[in-house]
PDB file of C-alpha atoms in Angstrom:
ATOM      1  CA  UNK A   1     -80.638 -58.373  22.228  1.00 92.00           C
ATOM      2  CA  UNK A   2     -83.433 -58.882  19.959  1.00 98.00           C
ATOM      3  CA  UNK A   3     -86.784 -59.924  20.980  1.00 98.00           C
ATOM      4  CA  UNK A   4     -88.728 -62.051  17.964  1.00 98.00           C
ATOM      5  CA  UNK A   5     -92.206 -61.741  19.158  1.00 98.00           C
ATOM      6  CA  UNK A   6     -94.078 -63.921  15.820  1.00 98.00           C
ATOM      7  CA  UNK A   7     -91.688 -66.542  14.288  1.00 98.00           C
ATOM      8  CA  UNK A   8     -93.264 -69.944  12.715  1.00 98.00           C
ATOM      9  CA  UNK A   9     -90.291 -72.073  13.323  1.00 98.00           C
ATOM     10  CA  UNK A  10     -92.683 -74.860  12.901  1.00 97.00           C
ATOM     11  CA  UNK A  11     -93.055 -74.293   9.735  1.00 97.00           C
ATOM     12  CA  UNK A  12     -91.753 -77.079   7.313  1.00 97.00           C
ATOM     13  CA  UNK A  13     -89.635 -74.621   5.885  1.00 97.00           C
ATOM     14  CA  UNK A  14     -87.813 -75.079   8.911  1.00 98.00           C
ATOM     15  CA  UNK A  15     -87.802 -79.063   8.619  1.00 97.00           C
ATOM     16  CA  UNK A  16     -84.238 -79.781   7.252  1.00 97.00           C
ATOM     17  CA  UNK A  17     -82.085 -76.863   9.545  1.00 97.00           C
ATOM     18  CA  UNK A  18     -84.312 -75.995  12.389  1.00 98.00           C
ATOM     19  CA  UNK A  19     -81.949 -77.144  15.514  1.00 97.00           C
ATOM     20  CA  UNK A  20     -79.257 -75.919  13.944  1.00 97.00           C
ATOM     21  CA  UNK A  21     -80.824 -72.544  13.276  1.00 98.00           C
ATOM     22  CA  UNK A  22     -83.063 -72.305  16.967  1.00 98.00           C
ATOM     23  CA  UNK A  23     -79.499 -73.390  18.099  1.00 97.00           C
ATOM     24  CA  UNK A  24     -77.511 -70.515  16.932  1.00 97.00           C
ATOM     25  CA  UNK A  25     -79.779 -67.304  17.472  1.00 97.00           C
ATOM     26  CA  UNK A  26     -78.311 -66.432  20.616  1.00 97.00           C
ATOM     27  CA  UNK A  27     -74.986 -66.380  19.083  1.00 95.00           C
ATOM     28  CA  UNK A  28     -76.898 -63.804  16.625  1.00 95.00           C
ATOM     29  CA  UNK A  29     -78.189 -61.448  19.479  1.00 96.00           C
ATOM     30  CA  UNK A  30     -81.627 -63.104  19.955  1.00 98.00           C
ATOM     31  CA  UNK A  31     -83.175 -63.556  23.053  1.00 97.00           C
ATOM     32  CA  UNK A  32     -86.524 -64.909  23.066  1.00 98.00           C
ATOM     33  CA  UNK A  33     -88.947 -66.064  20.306  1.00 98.00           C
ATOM     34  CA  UNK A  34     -92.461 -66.652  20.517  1.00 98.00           C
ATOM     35  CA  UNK A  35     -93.688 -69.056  17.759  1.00 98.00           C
ATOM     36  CA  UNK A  36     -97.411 -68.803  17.508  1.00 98.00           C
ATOM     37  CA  UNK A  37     -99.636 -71.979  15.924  1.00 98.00           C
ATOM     38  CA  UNK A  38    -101.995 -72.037  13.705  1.00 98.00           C
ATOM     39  CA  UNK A  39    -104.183 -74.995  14.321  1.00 98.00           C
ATOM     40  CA  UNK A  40    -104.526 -77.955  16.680  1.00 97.00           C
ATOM     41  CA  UNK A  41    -101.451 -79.101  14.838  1.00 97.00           C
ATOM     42  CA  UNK A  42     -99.015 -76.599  14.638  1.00 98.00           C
ATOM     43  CA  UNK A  43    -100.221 -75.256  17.923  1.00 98.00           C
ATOM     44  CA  UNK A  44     -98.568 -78.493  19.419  1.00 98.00           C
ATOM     45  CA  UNK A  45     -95.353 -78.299  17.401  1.00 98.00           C
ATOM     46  CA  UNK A  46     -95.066 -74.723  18.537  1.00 98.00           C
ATOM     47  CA  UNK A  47     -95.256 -76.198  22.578  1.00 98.00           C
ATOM     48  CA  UNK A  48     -92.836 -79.119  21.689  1.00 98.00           C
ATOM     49  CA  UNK A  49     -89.984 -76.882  20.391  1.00 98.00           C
ATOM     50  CA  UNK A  50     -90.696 -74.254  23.304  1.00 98.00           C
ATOM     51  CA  UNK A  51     -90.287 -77.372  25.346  1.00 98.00           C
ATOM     52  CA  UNK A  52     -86.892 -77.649  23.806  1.00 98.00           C
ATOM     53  CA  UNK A  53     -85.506 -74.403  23.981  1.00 98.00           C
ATOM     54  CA  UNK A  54     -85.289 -72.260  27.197  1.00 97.00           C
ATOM     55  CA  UNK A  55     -85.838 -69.075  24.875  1.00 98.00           C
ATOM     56  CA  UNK A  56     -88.471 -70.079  22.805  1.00 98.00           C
ATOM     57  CA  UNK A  57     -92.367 -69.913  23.710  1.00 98.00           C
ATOM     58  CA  UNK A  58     -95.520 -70.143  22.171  1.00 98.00           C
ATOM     59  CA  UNK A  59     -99.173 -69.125  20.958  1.00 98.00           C
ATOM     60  CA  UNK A  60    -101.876 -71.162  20.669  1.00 98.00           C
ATOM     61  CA  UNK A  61    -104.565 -71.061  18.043  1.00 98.00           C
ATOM     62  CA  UNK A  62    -106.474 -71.391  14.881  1.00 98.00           C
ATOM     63  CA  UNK A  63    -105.881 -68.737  12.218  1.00 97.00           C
ATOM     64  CA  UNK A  64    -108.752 -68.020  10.012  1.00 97.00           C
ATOM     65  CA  UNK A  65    -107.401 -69.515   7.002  1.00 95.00           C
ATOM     66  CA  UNK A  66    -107.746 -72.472   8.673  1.00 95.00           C
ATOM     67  CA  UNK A  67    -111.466 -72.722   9.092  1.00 94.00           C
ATOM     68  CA  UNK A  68    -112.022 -75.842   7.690  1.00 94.00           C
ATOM     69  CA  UNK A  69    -110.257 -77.629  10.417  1.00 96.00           C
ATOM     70  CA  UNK A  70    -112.104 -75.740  12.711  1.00 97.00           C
ATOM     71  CA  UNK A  71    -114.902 -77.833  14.703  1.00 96.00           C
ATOM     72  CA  UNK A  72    -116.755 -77.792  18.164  1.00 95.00           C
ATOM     73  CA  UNK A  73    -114.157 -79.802  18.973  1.00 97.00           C
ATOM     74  CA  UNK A  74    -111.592 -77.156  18.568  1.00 97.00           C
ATOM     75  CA  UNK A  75    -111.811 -74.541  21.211  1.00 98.00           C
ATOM     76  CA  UNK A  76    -111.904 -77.598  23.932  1.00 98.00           C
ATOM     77  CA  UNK A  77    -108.389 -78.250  21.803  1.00 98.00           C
ATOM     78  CA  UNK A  78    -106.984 -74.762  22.433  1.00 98.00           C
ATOM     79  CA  UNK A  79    -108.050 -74.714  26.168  1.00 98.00           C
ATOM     80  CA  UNK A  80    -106.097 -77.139  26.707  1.00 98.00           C
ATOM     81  CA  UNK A  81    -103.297 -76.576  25.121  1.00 98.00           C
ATOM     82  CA  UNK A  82    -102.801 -73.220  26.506  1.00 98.00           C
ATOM     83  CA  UNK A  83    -102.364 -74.774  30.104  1.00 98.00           C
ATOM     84  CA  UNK A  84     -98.739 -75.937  29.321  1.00 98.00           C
ATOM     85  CA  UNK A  85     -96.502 -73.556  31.046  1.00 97.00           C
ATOM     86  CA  UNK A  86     -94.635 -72.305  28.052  1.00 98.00           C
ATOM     87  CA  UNK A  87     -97.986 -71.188  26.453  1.00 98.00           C
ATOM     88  CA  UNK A  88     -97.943 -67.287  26.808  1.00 98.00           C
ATOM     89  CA  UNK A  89    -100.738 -66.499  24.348  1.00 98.00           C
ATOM     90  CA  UNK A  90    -104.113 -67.174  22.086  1.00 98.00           C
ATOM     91  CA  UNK A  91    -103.210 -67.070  18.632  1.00 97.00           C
ATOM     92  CA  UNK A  92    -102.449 -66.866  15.892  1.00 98.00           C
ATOM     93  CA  UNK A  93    -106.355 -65.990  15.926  1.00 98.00           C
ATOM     94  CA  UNK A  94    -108.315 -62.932  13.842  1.00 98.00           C
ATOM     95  CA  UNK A  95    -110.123 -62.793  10.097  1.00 98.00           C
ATOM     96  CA  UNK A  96    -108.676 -62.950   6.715  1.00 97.00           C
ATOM     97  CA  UNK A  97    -110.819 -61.665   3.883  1.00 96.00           C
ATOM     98  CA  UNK A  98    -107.664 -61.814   1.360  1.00 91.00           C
ATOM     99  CA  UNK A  99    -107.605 -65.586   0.959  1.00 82.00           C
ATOM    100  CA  UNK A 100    -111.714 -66.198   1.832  1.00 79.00           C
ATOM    101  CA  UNK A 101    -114.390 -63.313   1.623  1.00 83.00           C
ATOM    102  CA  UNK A 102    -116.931 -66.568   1.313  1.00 85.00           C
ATOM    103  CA  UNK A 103    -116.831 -67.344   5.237  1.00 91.00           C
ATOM    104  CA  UNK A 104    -117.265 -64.269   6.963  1.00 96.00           C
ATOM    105  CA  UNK A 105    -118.917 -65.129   9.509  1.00 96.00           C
ATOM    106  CA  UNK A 106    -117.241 -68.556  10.589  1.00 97.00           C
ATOM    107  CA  UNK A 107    -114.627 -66.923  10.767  1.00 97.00           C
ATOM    108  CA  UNK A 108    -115.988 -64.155  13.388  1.00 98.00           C
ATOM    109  CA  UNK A 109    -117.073 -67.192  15.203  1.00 97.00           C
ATOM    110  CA  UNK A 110    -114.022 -68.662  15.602  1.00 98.00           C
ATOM    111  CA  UNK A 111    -111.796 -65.083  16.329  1.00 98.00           C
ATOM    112  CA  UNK A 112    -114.836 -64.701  19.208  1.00 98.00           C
ATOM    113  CA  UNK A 113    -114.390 -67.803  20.433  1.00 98.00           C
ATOM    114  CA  UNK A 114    -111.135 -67.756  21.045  1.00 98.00           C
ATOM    115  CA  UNK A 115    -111.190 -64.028  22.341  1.00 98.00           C
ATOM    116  CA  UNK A 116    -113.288 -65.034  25.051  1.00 98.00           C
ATOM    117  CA  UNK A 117    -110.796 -67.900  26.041  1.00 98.00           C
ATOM    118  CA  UNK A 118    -108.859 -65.591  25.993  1.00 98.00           C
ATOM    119  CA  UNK A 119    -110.358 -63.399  28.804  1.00 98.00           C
ATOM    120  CA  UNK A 120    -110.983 -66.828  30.549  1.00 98.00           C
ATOM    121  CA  UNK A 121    -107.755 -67.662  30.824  1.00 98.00           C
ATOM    122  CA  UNK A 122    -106.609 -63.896  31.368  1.00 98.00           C
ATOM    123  CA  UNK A 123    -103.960 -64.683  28.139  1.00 98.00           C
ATOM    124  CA  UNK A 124    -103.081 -62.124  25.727  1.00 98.00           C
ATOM    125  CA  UNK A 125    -103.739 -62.889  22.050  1.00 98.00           C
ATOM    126  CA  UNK A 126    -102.123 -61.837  18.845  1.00 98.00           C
ATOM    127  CA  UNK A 127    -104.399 -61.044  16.148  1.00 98.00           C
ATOM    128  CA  UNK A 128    -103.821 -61.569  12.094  1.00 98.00           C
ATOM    129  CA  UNK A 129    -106.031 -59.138  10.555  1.00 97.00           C
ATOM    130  CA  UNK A 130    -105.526 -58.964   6.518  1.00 96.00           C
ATOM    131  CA  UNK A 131    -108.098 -56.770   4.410  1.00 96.00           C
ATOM    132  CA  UNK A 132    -110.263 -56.695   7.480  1.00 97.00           C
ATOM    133  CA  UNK A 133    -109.481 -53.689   9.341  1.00 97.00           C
ATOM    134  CA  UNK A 134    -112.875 -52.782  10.046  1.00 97.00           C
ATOM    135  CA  UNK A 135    -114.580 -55.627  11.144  1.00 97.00           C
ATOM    136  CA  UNK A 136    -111.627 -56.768  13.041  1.00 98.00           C
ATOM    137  CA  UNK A 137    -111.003 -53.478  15.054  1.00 97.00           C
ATOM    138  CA  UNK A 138    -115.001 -54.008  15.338  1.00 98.00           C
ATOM    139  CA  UNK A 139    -114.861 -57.462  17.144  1.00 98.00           C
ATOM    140  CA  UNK A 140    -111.515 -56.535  19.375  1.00 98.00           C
ATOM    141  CA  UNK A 141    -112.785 -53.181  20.661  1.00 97.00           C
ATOM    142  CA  UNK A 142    -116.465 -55.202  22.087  1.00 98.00           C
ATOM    143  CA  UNK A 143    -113.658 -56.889  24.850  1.00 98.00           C
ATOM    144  CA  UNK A 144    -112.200 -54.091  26.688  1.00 96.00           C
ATOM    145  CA  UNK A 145    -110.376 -56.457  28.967  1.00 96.00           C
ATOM    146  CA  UNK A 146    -108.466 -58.223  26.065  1.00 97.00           C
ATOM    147  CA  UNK A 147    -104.781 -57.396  25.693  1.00 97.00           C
ATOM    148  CA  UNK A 148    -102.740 -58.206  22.850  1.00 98.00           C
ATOM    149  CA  UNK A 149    -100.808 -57.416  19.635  1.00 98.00           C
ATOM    150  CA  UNK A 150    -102.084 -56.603  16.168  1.00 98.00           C
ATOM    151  CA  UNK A 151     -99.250 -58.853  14.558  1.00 98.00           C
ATOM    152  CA  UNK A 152     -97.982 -57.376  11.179  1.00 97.00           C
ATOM    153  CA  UNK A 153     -99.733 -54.456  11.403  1.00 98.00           C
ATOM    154  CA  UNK A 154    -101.219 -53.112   8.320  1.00 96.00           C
ATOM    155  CA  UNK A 155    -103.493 -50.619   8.893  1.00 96.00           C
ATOM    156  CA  UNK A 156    -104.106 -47.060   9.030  1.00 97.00           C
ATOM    157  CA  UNK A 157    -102.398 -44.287  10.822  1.00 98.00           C
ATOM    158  CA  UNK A 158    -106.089 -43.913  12.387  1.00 98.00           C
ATOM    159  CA  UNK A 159    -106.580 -47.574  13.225  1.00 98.00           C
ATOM    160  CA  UNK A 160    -103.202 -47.624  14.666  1.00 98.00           C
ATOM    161  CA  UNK A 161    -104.579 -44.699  16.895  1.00 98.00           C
ATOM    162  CA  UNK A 162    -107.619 -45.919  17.801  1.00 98.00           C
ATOM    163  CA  UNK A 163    -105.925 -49.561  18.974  1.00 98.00           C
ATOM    164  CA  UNK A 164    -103.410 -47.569  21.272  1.00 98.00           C
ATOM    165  CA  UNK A 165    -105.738 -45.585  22.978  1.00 98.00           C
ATOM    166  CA  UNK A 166    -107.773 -49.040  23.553  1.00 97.00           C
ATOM    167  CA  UNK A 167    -104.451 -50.549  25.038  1.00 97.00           C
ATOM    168  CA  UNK A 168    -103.123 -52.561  22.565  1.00 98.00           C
ATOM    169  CA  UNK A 169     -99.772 -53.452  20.777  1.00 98.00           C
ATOM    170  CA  UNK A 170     -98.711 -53.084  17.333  1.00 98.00           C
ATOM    171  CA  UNK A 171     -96.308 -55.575  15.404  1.00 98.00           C
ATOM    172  CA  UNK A 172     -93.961 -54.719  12.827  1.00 98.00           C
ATOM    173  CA  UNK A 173     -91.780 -56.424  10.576  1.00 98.00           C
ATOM    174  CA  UNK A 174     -90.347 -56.887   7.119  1.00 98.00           C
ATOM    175  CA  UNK A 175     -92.744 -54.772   5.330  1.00 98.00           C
ATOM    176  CA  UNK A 176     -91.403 -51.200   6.750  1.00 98.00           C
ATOM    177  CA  UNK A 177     -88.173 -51.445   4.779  1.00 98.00           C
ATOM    178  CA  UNK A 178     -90.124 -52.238   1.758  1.00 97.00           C
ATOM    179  CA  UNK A 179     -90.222 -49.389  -0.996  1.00 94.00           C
ATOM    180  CA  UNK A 180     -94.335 -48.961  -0.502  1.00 91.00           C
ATOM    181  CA  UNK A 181     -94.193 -48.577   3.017  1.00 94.00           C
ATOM    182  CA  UNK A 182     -95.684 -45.610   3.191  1.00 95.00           C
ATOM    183  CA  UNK A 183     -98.920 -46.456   4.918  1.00 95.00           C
ATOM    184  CA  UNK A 184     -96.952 -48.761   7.277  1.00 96.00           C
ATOM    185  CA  UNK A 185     -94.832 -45.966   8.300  1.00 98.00           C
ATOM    186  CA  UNK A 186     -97.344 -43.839   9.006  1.00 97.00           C
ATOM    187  CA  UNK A 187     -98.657 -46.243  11.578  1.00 98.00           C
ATOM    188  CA  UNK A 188     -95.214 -46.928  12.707  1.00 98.00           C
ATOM    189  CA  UNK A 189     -94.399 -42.909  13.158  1.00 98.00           C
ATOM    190  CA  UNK A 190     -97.716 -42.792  15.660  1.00 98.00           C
ATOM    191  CA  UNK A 191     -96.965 -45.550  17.254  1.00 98.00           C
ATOM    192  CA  UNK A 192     -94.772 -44.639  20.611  1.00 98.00           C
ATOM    193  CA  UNK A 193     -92.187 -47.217  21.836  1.00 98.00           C
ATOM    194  CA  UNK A 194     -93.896 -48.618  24.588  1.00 98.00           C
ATOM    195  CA  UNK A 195     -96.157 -50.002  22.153  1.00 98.00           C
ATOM    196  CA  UNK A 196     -94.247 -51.279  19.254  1.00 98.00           C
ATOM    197  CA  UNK A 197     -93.481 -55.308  19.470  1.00 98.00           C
ATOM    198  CA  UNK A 198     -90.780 -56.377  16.511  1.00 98.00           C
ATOM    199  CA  UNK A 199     -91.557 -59.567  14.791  1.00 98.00           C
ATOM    200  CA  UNK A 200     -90.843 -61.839  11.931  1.00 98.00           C
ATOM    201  CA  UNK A 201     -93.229 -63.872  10.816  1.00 98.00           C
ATOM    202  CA  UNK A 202     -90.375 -66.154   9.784  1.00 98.00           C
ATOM    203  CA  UNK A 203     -90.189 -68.014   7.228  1.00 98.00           C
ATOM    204  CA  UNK A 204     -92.405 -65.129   5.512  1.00 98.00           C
ATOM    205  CA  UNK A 205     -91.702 -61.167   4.885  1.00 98.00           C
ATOM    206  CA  UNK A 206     -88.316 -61.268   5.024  1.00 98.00           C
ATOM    207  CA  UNK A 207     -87.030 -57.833   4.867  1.00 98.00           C
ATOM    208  CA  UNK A 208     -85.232 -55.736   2.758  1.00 97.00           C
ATOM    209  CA  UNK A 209     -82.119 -56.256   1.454  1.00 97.00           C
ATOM    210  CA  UNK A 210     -82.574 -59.987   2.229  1.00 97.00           C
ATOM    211  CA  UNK A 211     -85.768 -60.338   0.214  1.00 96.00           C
ATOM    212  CA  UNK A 212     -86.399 -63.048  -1.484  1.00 95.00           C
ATOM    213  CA  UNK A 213     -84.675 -65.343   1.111  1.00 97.00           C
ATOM    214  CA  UNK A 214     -86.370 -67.519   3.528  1.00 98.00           C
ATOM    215  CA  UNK A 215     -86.713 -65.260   6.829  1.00 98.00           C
ATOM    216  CA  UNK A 216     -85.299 -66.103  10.449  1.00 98.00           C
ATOM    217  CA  UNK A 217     -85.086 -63.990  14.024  1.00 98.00           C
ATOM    218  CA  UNK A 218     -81.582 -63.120  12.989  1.00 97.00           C
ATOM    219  CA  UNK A 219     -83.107 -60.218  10.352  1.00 97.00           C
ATOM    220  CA  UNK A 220     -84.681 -58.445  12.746  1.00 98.00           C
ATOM    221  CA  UNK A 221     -81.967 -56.519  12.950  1.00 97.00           C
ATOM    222  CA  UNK A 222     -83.270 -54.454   9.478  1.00 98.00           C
ATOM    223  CA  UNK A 223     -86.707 -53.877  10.632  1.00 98.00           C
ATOM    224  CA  UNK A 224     -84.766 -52.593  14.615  1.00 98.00           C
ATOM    225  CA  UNK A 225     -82.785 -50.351  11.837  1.00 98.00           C
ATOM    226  CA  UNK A 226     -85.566 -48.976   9.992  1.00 98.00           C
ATOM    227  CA  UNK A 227     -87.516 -48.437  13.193  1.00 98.00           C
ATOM    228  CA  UNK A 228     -84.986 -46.329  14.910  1.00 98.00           C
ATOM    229  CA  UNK A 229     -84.615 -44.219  11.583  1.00 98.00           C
ATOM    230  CA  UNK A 230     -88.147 -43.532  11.920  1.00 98.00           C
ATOM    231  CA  UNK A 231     -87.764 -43.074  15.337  1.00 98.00           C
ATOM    232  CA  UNK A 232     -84.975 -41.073  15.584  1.00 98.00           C
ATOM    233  CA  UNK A 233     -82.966 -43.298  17.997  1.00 98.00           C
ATOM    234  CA  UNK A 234     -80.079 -46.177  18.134  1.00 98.00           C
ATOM    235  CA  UNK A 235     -81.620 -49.347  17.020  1.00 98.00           C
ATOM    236  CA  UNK A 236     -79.858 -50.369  20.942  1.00 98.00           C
ATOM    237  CA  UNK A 237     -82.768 -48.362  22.175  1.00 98.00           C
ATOM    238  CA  UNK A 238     -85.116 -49.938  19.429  1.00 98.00           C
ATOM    239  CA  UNK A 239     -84.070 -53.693  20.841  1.00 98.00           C
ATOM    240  CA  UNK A 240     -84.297 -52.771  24.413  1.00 98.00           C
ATOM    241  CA  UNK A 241     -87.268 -51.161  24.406  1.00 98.00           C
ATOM    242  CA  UNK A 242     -89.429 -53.889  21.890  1.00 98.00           C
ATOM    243  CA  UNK A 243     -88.242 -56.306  24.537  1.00 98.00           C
ATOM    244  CA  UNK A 244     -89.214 -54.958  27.621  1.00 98.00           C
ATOM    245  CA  UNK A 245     -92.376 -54.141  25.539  1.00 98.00           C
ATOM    246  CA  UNK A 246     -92.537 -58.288  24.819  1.00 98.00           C
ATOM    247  CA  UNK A 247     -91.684 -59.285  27.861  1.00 98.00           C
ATOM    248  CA  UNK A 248     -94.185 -57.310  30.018  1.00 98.00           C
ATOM    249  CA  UNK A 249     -97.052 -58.400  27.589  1.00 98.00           C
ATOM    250  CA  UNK A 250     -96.445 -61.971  27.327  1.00 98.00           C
ATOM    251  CA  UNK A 251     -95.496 -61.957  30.820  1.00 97.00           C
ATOM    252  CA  UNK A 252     -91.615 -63.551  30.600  1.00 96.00           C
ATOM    253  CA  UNK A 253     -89.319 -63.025  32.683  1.00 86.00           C
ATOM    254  CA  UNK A 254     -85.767 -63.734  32.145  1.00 72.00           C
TER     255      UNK A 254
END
């Protein structure tokens, strides 16, 4: 049983089959999903369909591509939000210097921000960090107490190093079976299985050979397979041991 720990079924990709698809993934060996928000917004879609399905849970937060949403307004937003019982986590929350390199800094506001709410609240967080390895592993590392997972991890075998011995998680998805992998299997092959969560950022980074297609929980089955080639055990291992790795973080039990 699979274990999607980053899936954005409130995405309006999702708008014209989700039921029917959130409806079926048990049938497909899925056993939990946690569907993280991105703003005010999508952070309350994400509650209402957790509030709909026993198996589903979610994040809440802003992601920095949203920073001009963000206002002092918005952190009072997120607070309360994450007291709903079926909020597990802050996030989707961290810096993105691929889409905007022109708001650096707002967006270091708004990852601290919700890092210390974080603490506050004694939540884990998941952390998007795209082309801003250093400056995000910066920020993280100044909270010792934090816990969370690096979702979609995309950094070095070093960084991936460095994050473990600090106590953190790694995500990985789609973008191991892809053909330039390499640097995310290096990570992966450092990584030991008490710290690897599976994810996939459904609808996005669908894996291979499904490419191309709009993503869902029921591919994680590639990314289990890749992993336990890498790993050098069955991908039953892979799925049991992601999920106990899921469940003890985000602190379900089932």
């Amino acid at each position: 049983m699979y274990f999607d720990s980053h899936a954005h079924y409130d995405s309006r990709q999702f708008d014209s089959d989700r039921d029917g698809l959130l409806s079926a993934l048990p049938l497909q060996g899925v056993e939990c999903v946690i569907d993280p928000g991105c703003d005010g917004e999508t952070s309350r879609k994400a509650l209402e369909i957790a509030e709909k399905y026993d198996y589903v849970y979610a994040a809440v937060g802003w992601h920095p591509q949203e920073w001009e949403s963000w206002t002092a307004d918005s952190i009072g937003e997120i607070r309360a939000l994450a007291a709903h019982p079926k909020a597990v986590a802050i996030g989707e929350i961290g810096l993105d210097y691929y889409w905007d390199k022109e708001h650096k800094a707002l967006q270091e506001e708004m990852l601290r921000a919700q890092l210390e709410l974080a603490i506050e609240l004694d939540k884990p967080v998941v952390i998007h960090d795209r082309d801003a390895h250093a400056d995000c592993m910066a920020v993280t590392l100044e909270y010792p107490s934090l816990r969370g997972v690096y979702h979609c991890f995309s950094g070095s075998a070093q960084m991936a190093r460095q994050l473990l011995s600090a106590g953190w998680y790694l995500g990985f998805d789609g973008p191991i079976t892809y053909k330039n992998a390499r640097r995310n299997l290096e990570a992966l092959a450092v990584c030991p299985m008490d710290r690897i969560l599976i994810e996939t950022d459904s609808p996005y980074l669908t894996p291979e050979p499904m490419r191309g297609r709009r993503n869902d929980s029921s591919m994680l089955r590639y990314v289990v397979q890749k992993i336990a080639e890498v790993k050098s055990i069955s991908p039953e291992a892979v799925a049991a041991a992601t999920a106990e790795n899921a469940r003890s973080l985000f602190g379900i039990s089932y």
